[in-house]
Amino acid sequence: MSEQVPAPTEVAAEVEAAAARLRGTGPGGGSAPPAARDMYLRLESVGKTFGSVVALDGVSMDVNHGRVTCVLGDNGAGKSTLIKILSGVHQNDSGTLYVAGQPTVFGSPKDARDVGIATVFQDLATIPLMSVWRNFVLGREPVKGWGPFRRLDIAAGQEIARRELGMFGIDLRDPDQPIGTLSGGERQAVAIARAVYFGAEVVILDEPTSALGVKQSGKVLKFVRDARDRGIGVVLITHNPHHAYMVGDEFVLLKRGRMTNRWLKEEVALDELVAAMAGGAELEDLAHELGA
Amino acid sequence: MTAGTPMTAGTPATADATPGGPAGTPPTARPDERLRHQPLWRRILVRPSVSAAIAAVVVFVFFALADTTGTFTSPAGVASWMGVSASYGIMACAVSLLMISGEVDLSSGVMTGSTGLLLGILVSEFGWNFWLAFLAVLVFAVGIGFMNGMLVTWTRLPSFIVTLATMFVLMGLNSGVTLALTGQVRVGGIDEAAGYPLAQWVFGSRLDSAWAFTVAVGWWLLVIALGTWVLQRTRQGNWIYAVGGDANAARNTGVPVRRTKVSMFIVVSVAAALVGTINAVELTSVSAGQGTGFEFYYIIAAVVGGTLMTGGAGSVIGASLGALILGMTTLGIQYAGWDSTWRFTFFGLILFWAVMLNIWVRDRAGGRR
């Protein structure tokens, strides 16, 4: 994929400046562990409590460009709390979050967005009645003209949507069609492609496959791989170890708010991942599903 | 490799501008087998404003046939119902913008009365220059719209409740203040204000010909043009559709949801100030009950024109066609020699059947979207 994203240097510079501002130091300052420098985003035993409830405890993970980090866990495992910490909605109250090697606290979702962390929520990503291209550029519409004649650059918007989705292998029938006419997988792709186009360094995907059928899930996993190949760091939140194993480079398993396992891809086999995730009685069912 | 691929009409030529482009370049030039060609009539019919236009023609033919005075289709008659339609239409455009953004304003009807009364009181009781008073009315309208919008977005109460409250407060003030200041339920003498001649030209004049259209029709066309421009051609228009379609998704992508909604409440109030002023200048007096109940006309017009009650879809053109239908009905019934109160029955029937027609046409012509 040699097709260039417009103004990548501007976006990178902006992200760099925002990161520097957040860490409160100029470039080069600070004394983080050397390994943290190599990762764009690192969590070290991060925890969060709400009153007496321990929602998250001792979670460590690395996220980097061109890498997929999977967070696995059943309902109530603390996945949503983790997303909210990563996207700046909540602040961790133990452990440390590093951005580009520097300890960082996101004060708000805007802080996270400013350092290039984009979150794609499953149902809250697109507006069904609006056309694909209007959805794609929403909030950052290209404009032309000036003063009272400043207007949407419709041709540019349609071209951006068509080109960017094309890079994810989606051949857009008509950029003007309502996005509600796209399949669930394609809608996810629009949200991912949009985040990538607007300069995301890290894309957090919240259960992107949970509402989809087998074929559609496969498509979404392909989009994840494409994003990774384009140098994006991906955090894939899922409860499906099969999906995670297909694309993941690192796996973090959460249970009841605690991190129970952490593997790199080469350290773990699929059976192991499934077993750790499900355990005991459910294993047989899942093995059956796996065999199919 | 760029040669030989047939370009379909309208495909931007930039797609294959890079020499020896990567294999991943989307094959935009190839016609897509999944995209069934839609005949022109189908593509036109699925637009909700088109079924409103069809309904408008039906209503026109009906009242042209029912006409007993021969006025309905005469130049003077057409100018009359266009004038009535204009005062509904200016408001329907603004109300449809607000409804597309997902909110409703029940105080919009009473506001046309409040603004007219304020204008009348300032010029006749306090002796203000007309234009100074007009400026004050605009400030008042922006304030009310801002208040409605802020109350809705801060309290998160349904706009139905908040603006219903505003409507009743204003309704009481309209009567109470007017009675206290003038001793009557009517403010008159607007034509005696300083600056009135120019105001009369700007807000109350008519074409000097057989087709004696009022200047209100011109204002209406201006509002249609402006509303369509904003809705279809600006970022703000994109945001209006987005916040009405799904406020959470819009917020997630960085759209200023609150600002967009509050702006639309202000647009409705300012439109009410324009209509209130036009009415006041045309009639040179305003009654305390002016505009009461009209909020529903505006909502009917918007809905008949294809605006979704739940937000996220609609058009200013459609709302204007809805207003045209209501305007034709209001005067058509009089020309047919029936009692004018029958218009309410007609409005109800039109509302129901126009919406049914909208859905039926869309299903037939477009398939379920």
XYZ file of C-alpha atoms in Angstrom:
661
model
C 0.000 0.000 0.000
C 2.086 2.876 -1.209
C -0.897 5.222 -1.590
C -0.163 8.133 0.694
C -2.498 9.513 3.332
C -2.722 13.295 2.886
C -0.585 15.400 5.158
C 0.835 12.595 7.290
C 3.636 14.823 8.530
C 1.201 17.412 9.839
C -0.759 14.793 11.716
C 2.416 13.245 13.147
C 3.720 16.621 14.265
C 0.408 17.417 15.896
C 0.398 14.103 17.736
C 4.000 14.618 18.851
C 3.197 18.084 20.185
C 0.131 16.830 22.015
C 2.104 13.978 23.558
C 4.809 16.366 24.707
C 2.219 18.664 26.215
C 0.570 15.813 28.082
C 3.731 14.477 29.619
C 4.595 18.026 30.651
C 8.146 17.729 29.446
C 9.898 18.635 26.257
C 11.070 15.916 23.900
C 13.824 13.822 25.431
C 12.947 14.464 29.079
C 11.870 11.913 31.660
C 13.436 8.655 32.778
C 11.037 5.838 31.908
C 12.165 2.225 31.726
C 14.047 1.845 28.458
C 11.754 -0.845 27.138
C 8.728 1.451 27.415
C 10.342 3.795 24.914
C 10.043 1.216 22.186
C 6.303 0.932 22.581
C 3.888 3.655 21.610
C 1.527 2.757 24.426
C 2.381 0.677 27.472
C 0.358 -0.210 30.549
C 2.155 -1.335 33.708
C -0.001 -3.015 36.377
C -2.804 -0.555 35.764
C -5.769 -0.717 38.142
C -9.020 1.086 38.793
C -11.421 0.957 41.706
C -14.906 2.414 41.951
C -15.526 2.873 45.670
C -15.041 -0.576 47.152
C -15.324 -2.356 43.799
C -12.056 -3.359 42.188
C -12.918 -3.008 38.511
C -9.431 -3.568 37.172
C -6.218 -4.728 38.792
C -2.647 -5.317 37.625
C -3.155 -5.080 33.883
C 0.001 -4.775 31.795
C 0.127 -4.625 28.016
C 2.021 -3.158 25.108
C 0.557 -1.520 22.051
C 2.716 -0.492 19.159
C 2.564 0.507 15.528
C 1.993 -2.395 13.213
C 0.996 -4.707 16.033
C -2.311 -6.145 17.250
C -2.863 -6.468 20.985
C -5.883 -8.544 21.936
C -7.712 -8.132 25.201
C -9.739 -11.227 25.952
C -12.286 -11.670 28.643
C -15.848 -12.659 29.371
C -18.592 -10.251 30.366
C -17.671 -8.398 33.528
C -13.962 -9.126 33.124
C -13.116 -5.424 33.105
C -12.794 -4.939 29.368
C -14.965 -1.813 29.252
C -13.094 -0.275 32.176
C -9.856 -0.884 30.316
C -11.214 0.746 27.148
C -12.352 3.731 29.171
C -8.886 4.150 30.682
C -7.235 3.849 27.273
C -9.631 6.349 25.712
C -9.424 8.872 28.548
C -12.931 8.475 29.960
C -11.583 7.126 33.273
C -8.184 7.602 34.904
C -6.291 4.637 36.329
C -5.638 4.955 40.078
C -2.776 2.478 40.284
C -0.017 1.529 37.881
C 1.275 3.657 35.024
C 0.278 4.385 31.460
C 3.116 5.329 29.115
C 2.691 7.110 25.813
C 5.834 6.997 23.698
C 7.788 6.071 26.810
C 6.516 8.872 29.010
C 4.178 8.375 31.995
C 0.877 9.944 30.984
C -2.536 10.575 32.464
C -5.372 11.363 30.051
C -7.531 14.064 31.598
C -10.299 13.603 29.044
C -11.196 11.678 25.883
C -9.816 14.637 23.957
C -6.349 14.087 25.446
C -6.387 10.495 24.236
C -7.617 11.546 20.808
C -4.878 14.193 20.608
C -2.116 11.590 20.935
C -3.778 9.551 18.219
C -5.801 7.016 20.160
C -9.126 6.436 18.414
C -11.856 4.252 19.835
C -14.371 2.557 17.561
C -17.462 1.523 19.455
C -19.528 -1.217 17.971
C -22.888 0.510 17.678
C -21.927 4.104 18.191
C -19.684 4.579 15.221
C -21.888 5.613 12.299
C -25.191 7.329 11.598
C -27.437 4.961 9.598
C -29.485 7.458 7.580
C -26.516 9.494 6.404
C -24.585 8.636 3.283
C -21.316 6.751 3.449
C -19.139 9.689 2.488
C -20.906 12.088 4.858
C -20.326 9.600 7.658
C -16.716 9.140 6.649
C -15.797 12.825 6.869
C -18.194 13.667 9.713
C -16.703 16.183 12.135
C -13.740 16.860 9.834
C -15.463 17.686 6.579
C -13.308 19.032 3.762
C -14.389 22.562 2.846
C -13.635 24.988 0.064
C -14.297 28.685 -0.475
C -14.146 31.270 2.267
C -16.332 33.517 4.432
C -20.048 32.985 3.863
C -19.261 30.853 0.809
C -17.294 28.256 2.771
C -18.922 25.031 1.787
C -18.513 21.284 1.830
C -16.157 19.974 -0.800
C -18.514 17.193 -1.806
C -16.381 15.790 -4.623
C -13.347 15.640 -2.334
C -15.360 13.999 0.458
C -16.737 11.335 -1.881
C -13.292 10.701 -3.336
C -11.721 10.376 0.130
C -14.356 7.860 1.216
C -14.054 5.874 -1.994
C -10.251 5.802 -1.955
C -9.790 5.078 1.747
C -12.386 2.315 1.799
C -10.816 0.939 -1.367
C -7.578 0.502 0.560
C -9.478 -1.719 2.964
C -10.740 -3.714 0.027
C -14.228 -2.230 0.078
C -15.310 -1.306 -3.380
C -17.898 1.321 -2.646
C -20.914 0.992 -4.883
C -22.040 4.572 -4.431
C -20.604 6.984 -1.834
C -24.043 8.594 -1.664
C -25.863 5.490 -0.435
C -27.024 5.567 3.198
C -24.519 3.793 5.424
C -27.389 1.773 6.873
C -27.436 -0.170 3.595
C -23.906 -1.462 4.229
C -23.374 -4.713 6.119
C -22.331 -4.638 9.756
C -18.780 -5.575 8.867
C -18.514 -2.853 6.254
C -19.813 -0.283 8.724
C -17.033 -1.287 11.123
C -14.606 -0.887 8.244
C -15.840 2.643 7.608
C -15.203 3.496 11.252
C -11.729 1.898 11.188
C -10.766 3.483 7.863
C -11.992 6.840 9.117
C -9.854 6.614 12.260
C -6.818 5.617 10.188
C -7.364 8.365 7.631
C -7.633 11.058 10.287
C -4.258 10.178 11.725
C -4.875 7.604 14.450
C -1.747 5.922 15.836
C -3.736 3.404 17.816
C -7.228 2.151 17.087
C -9.195 0.504 19.885
C -11.898 -1.814 18.596
C -14.602 -2.673 21.090
C -16.028 -6.128 20.300
C -16.006 -5.522 16.542
C -17.141 -9.049 15.703
C -19.581 -9.848 18.482
C -22.716 -8.957 16.517
C -21.547 -10.392 13.213
C -21.822 -13.698 11.383
C -18.864 -15.836 10.404
C -18.246 -14.250 7.005
C -18.657 -10.713 8.260
C -16.356 -11.417 11.207
C -13.726 -12.685 8.785
C -14.011 -9.421 6.860
C -13.540 -7.340 9.976
C -10.473 -9.386 10.964
C -9.086 -8.675 7.512
C -9.622 -4.935 8.119
C -7.740 -5.318 11.398
C -4.841 -6.935 9.569
C -4.899 -4.257 6.863
C -4.774 -1.533 9.513
C -1.849 -3.300 11.173
C -0.046 -3.573 7.846
C -0.447 0.149 7.401
C 1.444 0.729 10.639
C -1.478 1.265 12.979
C -1.404 -0.119 16.495
C -4.607 -2.078 17.109
C -6.195 -2.972 20.424
C -8.773 -5.653 19.753
C -11.224 -6.212 22.588
C -13.083 -9.470 22.169
C -14.428 -12.522 23.917
C -13.671 -14.769 20.972
C -10.220 -16.435 21.267
C -10.468 -17.810 17.715
C -10.819 -14.355 16.255
C -8.092 -12.997 18.495
C -5.641 -15.753 17.607
C -6.002 -15.128 13.886
C -4.731 -11.552 14.046
C -3.125 -10.994 17.456
C 0.553 -10.451 18.308
C -0.026 -10.192 22.035
C -2.835 -11.564 24.176
C -3.983 -10.279 27.514
C -6.560 -12.336 29.356
C -8.779 -10.655 31.918
C -10.921 -12.431 34.475
C -13.021 -10.669 37.063
C -10.969 -7.494 36.724
C -7.569 -9.163 37.025
C -5.049 -10.007 34.361
C -4.652 -13.777 34.590
C -2.416 -14.368 31.568
C -0.276 -12.479 29.147
C 1.308 -14.109 26.112
C 3.065 -13.198 22.944
C 1.828 -15.032 19.869
C 4.822 -17.380 19.762
C 4.347 -18.353 23.399
C 0.860 -19.740 23.097
C -1.120 -22.168 20.963
C -4.767 -21.685 20.061
C -5.895 -24.590 22.276
C -4.125 -23.048 25.204
C -5.753 -19.697 24.596
C -9.194 -21.254 24.280
C -8.646 -23.388 27.358
C -7.491 -20.448 29.441
C -10.391 -18.376 28.208
C -13.129 -20.944 28.669
C -11.823 -23.641 30.997
C -13.570 -26.836 32.122
C -17.003 -27.757 30.827
C -17.361 -25.169 28.059
C -14.159 -26.412 26.485
C -15.805 -29.251 24.652
C -18.378 -27.013 23.010
C -15.707 -24.646 21.901
C -13.535 -27.467 20.589
C -16.518 -28.510 18.526
C -16.929 -25.007 17.180
C -13.234 -24.941 16.420
C -13.404 -28.180 14.485
C -16.215 -26.945 12.284
C -2.081 -0.480 -17.225
C -4.063 2.691 -17.090
C -5.153 2.391 -20.684
C -8.177 0.441 -21.725
C -10.211 0.681 -18.540
C -13.472 2.329 -19.528
C -14.341 5.249 -17.281
C -17.943 5.527 -16.317
C -19.476 8.975 -16.383
C -18.816 11.008 -13.293
C -15.899 8.924 -12.027
C -13.125 11.286 -10.986
C -10.148 10.869 -13.284
C -7.754 11.135 -10.345
C -8.329 7.471 -9.533
C -5.667 6.314 -11.928
C -3.484 9.393 -11.939
C -0.519 7.640 -10.319
C 1.539 5.959 -13.028
C 1.954 2.287 -12.346
C -0.336 2.604 -9.375
C -0.321 -0.051 -6.637
C -2.302 -3.183 -7.096
C -4.493 -2.155 -4.184
C -5.928 0.826 -6.006
C -9.705 0.473 -5.843
C -11.167 -0.450 -9.188
C -13.488 2.523 -9.215
C -13.709 2.649 -12.971
C -15.388 -0.705 -13.303
C -19.179 -0.609 -13.188
C -20.329 -2.655 -10.255
C -22.514 -5.680 -10.845
C -24.085 -5.212 -7.408
C -25.310 -1.756 -8.336
C -28.522 -2.211 -10.220
C -29.247 0.687 -12.496
C -32.059 2.758 -11.054
C -34.345 4.391 -13.605
C -34.607 8.147 -13.277
C -38.275 8.090 -12.242
C -37.463 5.746 -9.392
C -34.587 7.845 -8.153
C -36.845 10.913 -8.221
C -39.797 9.211 -6.564
C -37.889 7.955 -3.535
C -37.233 11.513 -2.435
C -39.890 12.322 0.178
C -40.202 15.896 -1.021
C -41.388 14.557 -4.376
C -44.384 12.793 -2.878
C -45.119 16.054 -1.048
C -45.060 17.775 -4.432
C -47.490 15.189 -5.802
C -49.745 15.748 -2.792
C -49.560 19.499 -3.403
C -50.754 19.014 -6.991
C -53.623 16.807 -5.770
C -54.663 19.424 -3.212
C -54.438 22.173 -5.835
C -56.647 20.274 -8.291
C -59.144 19.417 -5.543
C -59.638 23.030 -4.453
C -59.591 24.312 -8.028
C -62.561 21.998 -8.694
C -64.307 22.739 -5.366
C -63.961 26.489 -5.910
C -67.326 28.255 -6.128
C -66.045 31.844 -6.379
C -63.572 31.403 -9.235
C -60.872 33.014 -7.129
C -58.670 30.038 -6.265
C -56.933 29.840 -9.642
C -57.083 33.581 -10.391
C -53.876 35.649 -10.025
C -55.265 37.395 -6.948
C -56.305 34.073 -5.416
C -52.947 32.454 -6.059
C -51.211 35.467 -4.507
C -53.480 35.171 -1.460
C -52.792 31.524 -0.721
C -49.122 31.993 -1.499
C -49.073 34.723 1.148
C -50.642 32.444 3.744
C -48.300 29.627 2.713
C -45.325 31.959 3.084
C -46.022 32.684 6.728
C -46.425 28.952 7.400
C -43.498 28.140 5.140
C -40.859 30.385 6.695
C -41.576 28.723 10.017
C -41.865 25.220 8.568
C -38.353 25.555 7.102
C -36.897 26.508 10.479
C -38.956 23.905 12.322
C -37.827 21.178 9.917
C -34.178 22.108 10.560
C -34.815 21.754 14.287
C -36.681 18.479 13.801
C -33.875 17.069 11.639
C -31.537 17.819 14.543
C -33.829 15.667 16.669
C -35.762 18.243 18.698
C -39.169 19.896 18.561
C -40.285 23.403 19.553
C -43.890 23.784 20.713
C -43.375 27.463 21.527
C -42.753 28.353 17.869
C -46.387 29.324 17.183
C -46.814 31.499 20.247
C -43.423 33.076 19.544
C -44.772 34.563 16.285
C -47.338 36.285 18.521
C -44.882 37.301 21.258
C -42.461 38.881 18.805
C -45.228 40.764 16.999
C -46.662 42.008 20.288
C -43.253 43.092 21.576
C -42.675 45.020 18.361
C -46.124 46.641 18.605
C -45.735 47.582 22.272
C -42.275 49.072 21.774
C -43.371 51.299 18.884
C -46.876 52.249 20.032
C -46.570 52.371 23.841
C -42.932 53.456 24.148
C -42.613 55.377 20.906
C -39.504 53.528 19.691
C -38.291 53.778 16.144
C -39.493 50.723 14.203
C -35.985 49.507 13.382
C -34.758 49.859 16.946
C -37.781 47.872 18.068
C -37.113 45.276 15.370
C -33.551 44.905 16.634
C -34.878 44.416 20.179
C -37.285 41.756 18.883
C -34.414 39.889 17.245
C -32.401 39.996 20.480
C -35.451 38.743 22.383
C -35.913 35.891 19.890
C -32.271 34.836 20.074
C -32.605 34.873 23.869
C -35.707 32.674 23.899
C -34.199 30.233 21.409
C -30.958 30.115 23.388
C -32.897 29.526 26.597
C -34.950 26.707 25.041
C -31.841 25.090 23.633
C -29.785 25.376 26.783
C -32.631 24.085 28.954
C -33.078 21.073 26.680
C -29.375 20.228 26.447
C -28.515 20.925 30.100
C -31.492 19.324 31.821
C -31.755 16.533 29.210
C -35.513 16.837 29.528
C -37.391 16.090 26.310
C -37.728 19.240 24.195
C -41.476 18.497 24.119
C -41.663 19.265 27.865
C -39.301 22.225 27.928
C -40.879 24.035 24.981
C -44.395 23.192 26.143
C -43.504 25.057 29.328
C -42.078 27.960 27.312
C -45.210 28.014 25.188
C -47.544 28.339 28.195
C -45.364 30.942 29.893
C -45.318 33.037 26.714
C -49.038 32.530 26.117
C -49.775 33.996 29.565
C -47.309 36.834 29.092
C -48.771 37.705 25.696
C -52.215 38.301 27.161
C -51.147 39.603 30.569
C -48.579 42.162 29.470
C -50.657 43.354 26.526
C -53.700 43.849 28.741
C -51.698 45.611 31.454
C -50.037 48.035 29.057
C -52.798 48.793 26.569
C -55.950 47.903 28.493
C -56.926 45.773 25.492
C -56.010 42.370 24.096
C -54.657 43.967 20.940
C -51.766 46.256 20.073
C -52.346 48.626 17.173
C -50.884 51.721 15.619
C -47.792 50.057 14.254
C -48.199 52.072 11.049
C -47.704 55.290 13.014
C -44.180 54.335 14.114
C -41.121 56.234 12.987
C -39.428 54.265 10.232
C -42.646 52.520 9.214
C -42.597 53.426 5.491
C -39.347 51.571 4.931
C -40.568 48.710 7.152
C -43.739 48.547 5.117
C -41.637 48.180 1.975
C -39.359 45.523 3.493
C -41.969 43.422 5.305
C -45.425 44.337 4.025
C -45.368 45.353 0.353
C -46.918 43.557 -2.605
C -46.077 43.301 -6.268
C -47.867 46.040 -8.191
C -49.495 43.765 -10.783
C -52.318 41.276 -11.205
C -50.087 38.685 -9.520
C -49.984 40.686 -6.299
C -47.556 38.487 -4.380
C -46.626 39.802 -0.950
C -42.994 40.365 -0.059
C -43.425 37.552 2.480
C -43.243 35.135 -0.459
C -39.843 36.603 -1.292
C -38.704 36.126 2.301
C -39.931 32.548 2.125
C -37.907 31.848 -1.037
C -34.882 33.413 0.640
C -35.314 31.164 3.688
C -35.681 28.097 1.452
C -32.493 28.953 -0.426
C -30.575 29.662 2.763
C -31.866 26.562 4.560
C -31.098 24.266 1.628
C -27.619 25.745 1.286
C -26.848 25.222 4.964
C -28.322 21.738 5.077
C -26.767 20.329 1.919
C -23.614 22.334 1.379
C -22.078 23.189 4.747
C -20.383 21.315 7.581
C -23.065 22.626 9.931
C -25.695 20.979 7.741
C -23.859 17.685 7.989
C -23.852 18.097 11.768
C -27.601 18.846 11.861
C -28.329 15.499 10.189
C -25.754 13.754 12.374
C -26.978 14.948 15.782
C -30.549 14.052 14.835
C -29.559 10.678 13.400
C -27.502 9.538 16.372
C -26.308 12.086 18.916
C -23.870 9.655 20.585
C -22.172 8.626 17.369
C -21.965 12.279 16.368
C -20.359 13.175 19.689
C -17.849 10.345 19.300
C -16.676 11.723 15.983
C -16.210 15.197 17.427
C -19.394 16.958 16.301
C -20.417 19.743 18.724
C -23.824 18.265 19.532
C -24.987 20.840 22.055
C -23.965 23.839 19.985
C -25.705 22.421 16.911
C -28.981 21.810 18.745
C -28.994 25.158 20.535
C -28.345 26.905 17.206
C -31.405 25.238 15.692
C -33.627 26.440 18.560
C -32.318 29.947 17.903
C -33.036 29.579 14.175
C -36.671 28.710 14.959
C -37.112 31.714 17.308
C -35.522 34.103 14.851
C -37.776 32.780 12.076
C -40.695 33.399 14.448
C -39.493 36.984 14.890
C -39.449 37.411 11.107
C -42.960 36.010 10.712
C -44.221 37.998 13.721
C -42.823 41.180 12.220
C -44.265 40.463 8.767
C -47.708 39.832 10.303
C -47.488 42.953 12.454
C -46.519 45.146 9.506
C -49.071 43.648 7.111
C -51.972 43.966 9.568
C -50.606 47.044 11.473
C -51.949 45.460 14.655
C -51.356 42.278 16.638
C -53.819 40.405 18.826
C -52.685 38.766 22.053
C -53.751 35.345 20.804
C -51.758 35.614 17.572
C -49.967 32.404 16.583
C -51.447 30.181 19.285
C -51.785 26.654 17.949
C -49.749 27.408 14.837
C -46.797 25.365 16.129
C -48.697 22.288 15.023
C -49.196 23.668 11.498
C -45.435 23.998 11.207
C -44.855 20.494 12.500
C -47.516 19.106 10.128
C -45.923 20.941 7.198
C -42.487 19.585 8.055
C -43.721 16.022 8.505
C -45.833 16.109 5.327
C -42.656 17.203 3.545
C -40.804 14.105 4.717
C -39.095 15.324 7.889
C -38.674 12.465 10.329
C -40.272 12.992 13.778
C -37.289 11.180 15.293
C -34.739 13.372 13.514
C -31.953 12.669 11.073
C -33.887 13.086 7.826
C -35.869 15.750 6.042
C -35.510 18.769 3.810
C -36.389 22.429 3.727
C -37.961 22.050 0.264
C -40.220 19.280 1.557
C -41.322 21.349 4.558
C -42.095 24.244 2.198
C -44.247 22.014 0.015
C -46.049 20.929 3.178
C -46.633 24.591 4.040
C -47.924 25.205 0.524
C -50.459 22.396 0.985
C -51.661 23.912 4.267
C -51.829 27.399 2.729
C -53.849 26.218 -0.259
C -56.206 24.330 2.055
C -56.739 27.312 4.378
C -57.920 29.576 1.574
C -59.309 26.851 -0.704
C -61.912 26.009 1.908
C -63.035 29.629 2.069
C -63.273 29.887 -1.719
C -65.259 26.662 -1.774
C -67.807 28.397 0.456
C -67.305 26.107 3.437
C -66.799 27.294 6.980
C -63.134 27.990 7.583
C -63.001 25.781 10.680
C -63.197 22.746 8.355
C -59.515 23.376 7.672
C -58.641 21.561 10.894
C -60.295 18.384 9.642
C -58.442 18.734 6.356
C -55.107 19.308 8.086
C -55.607 16.115 10.058
C -56.499 14.087 6.980
C -53.646 15.591 4.963
C -51.158 14.816 7.707
C -52.198 11.193 7.854
C -52.503 10.521 4.141
C -49.405 12.460 3.116
C -47.289 10.427 5.505
C -48.911 7.206 4.275
C -48.228 8.274 0.684
C -44.610 9.078 1.584
C -44.020 5.615 2.969
C -45.913 3.853 0.198
C -44.073 5.661 -2.578
C -40.723 5.067 -0.953
C -41.392 1.366 -0.524
C -42.686 0.989 -4.057
C -40.027 2.964 -5.854
C -36.976 2.407 -3.735
C -37.482 -0.928 -2.161
C -36.989 -0.856 1.590
C -33.879 1.136 2.262
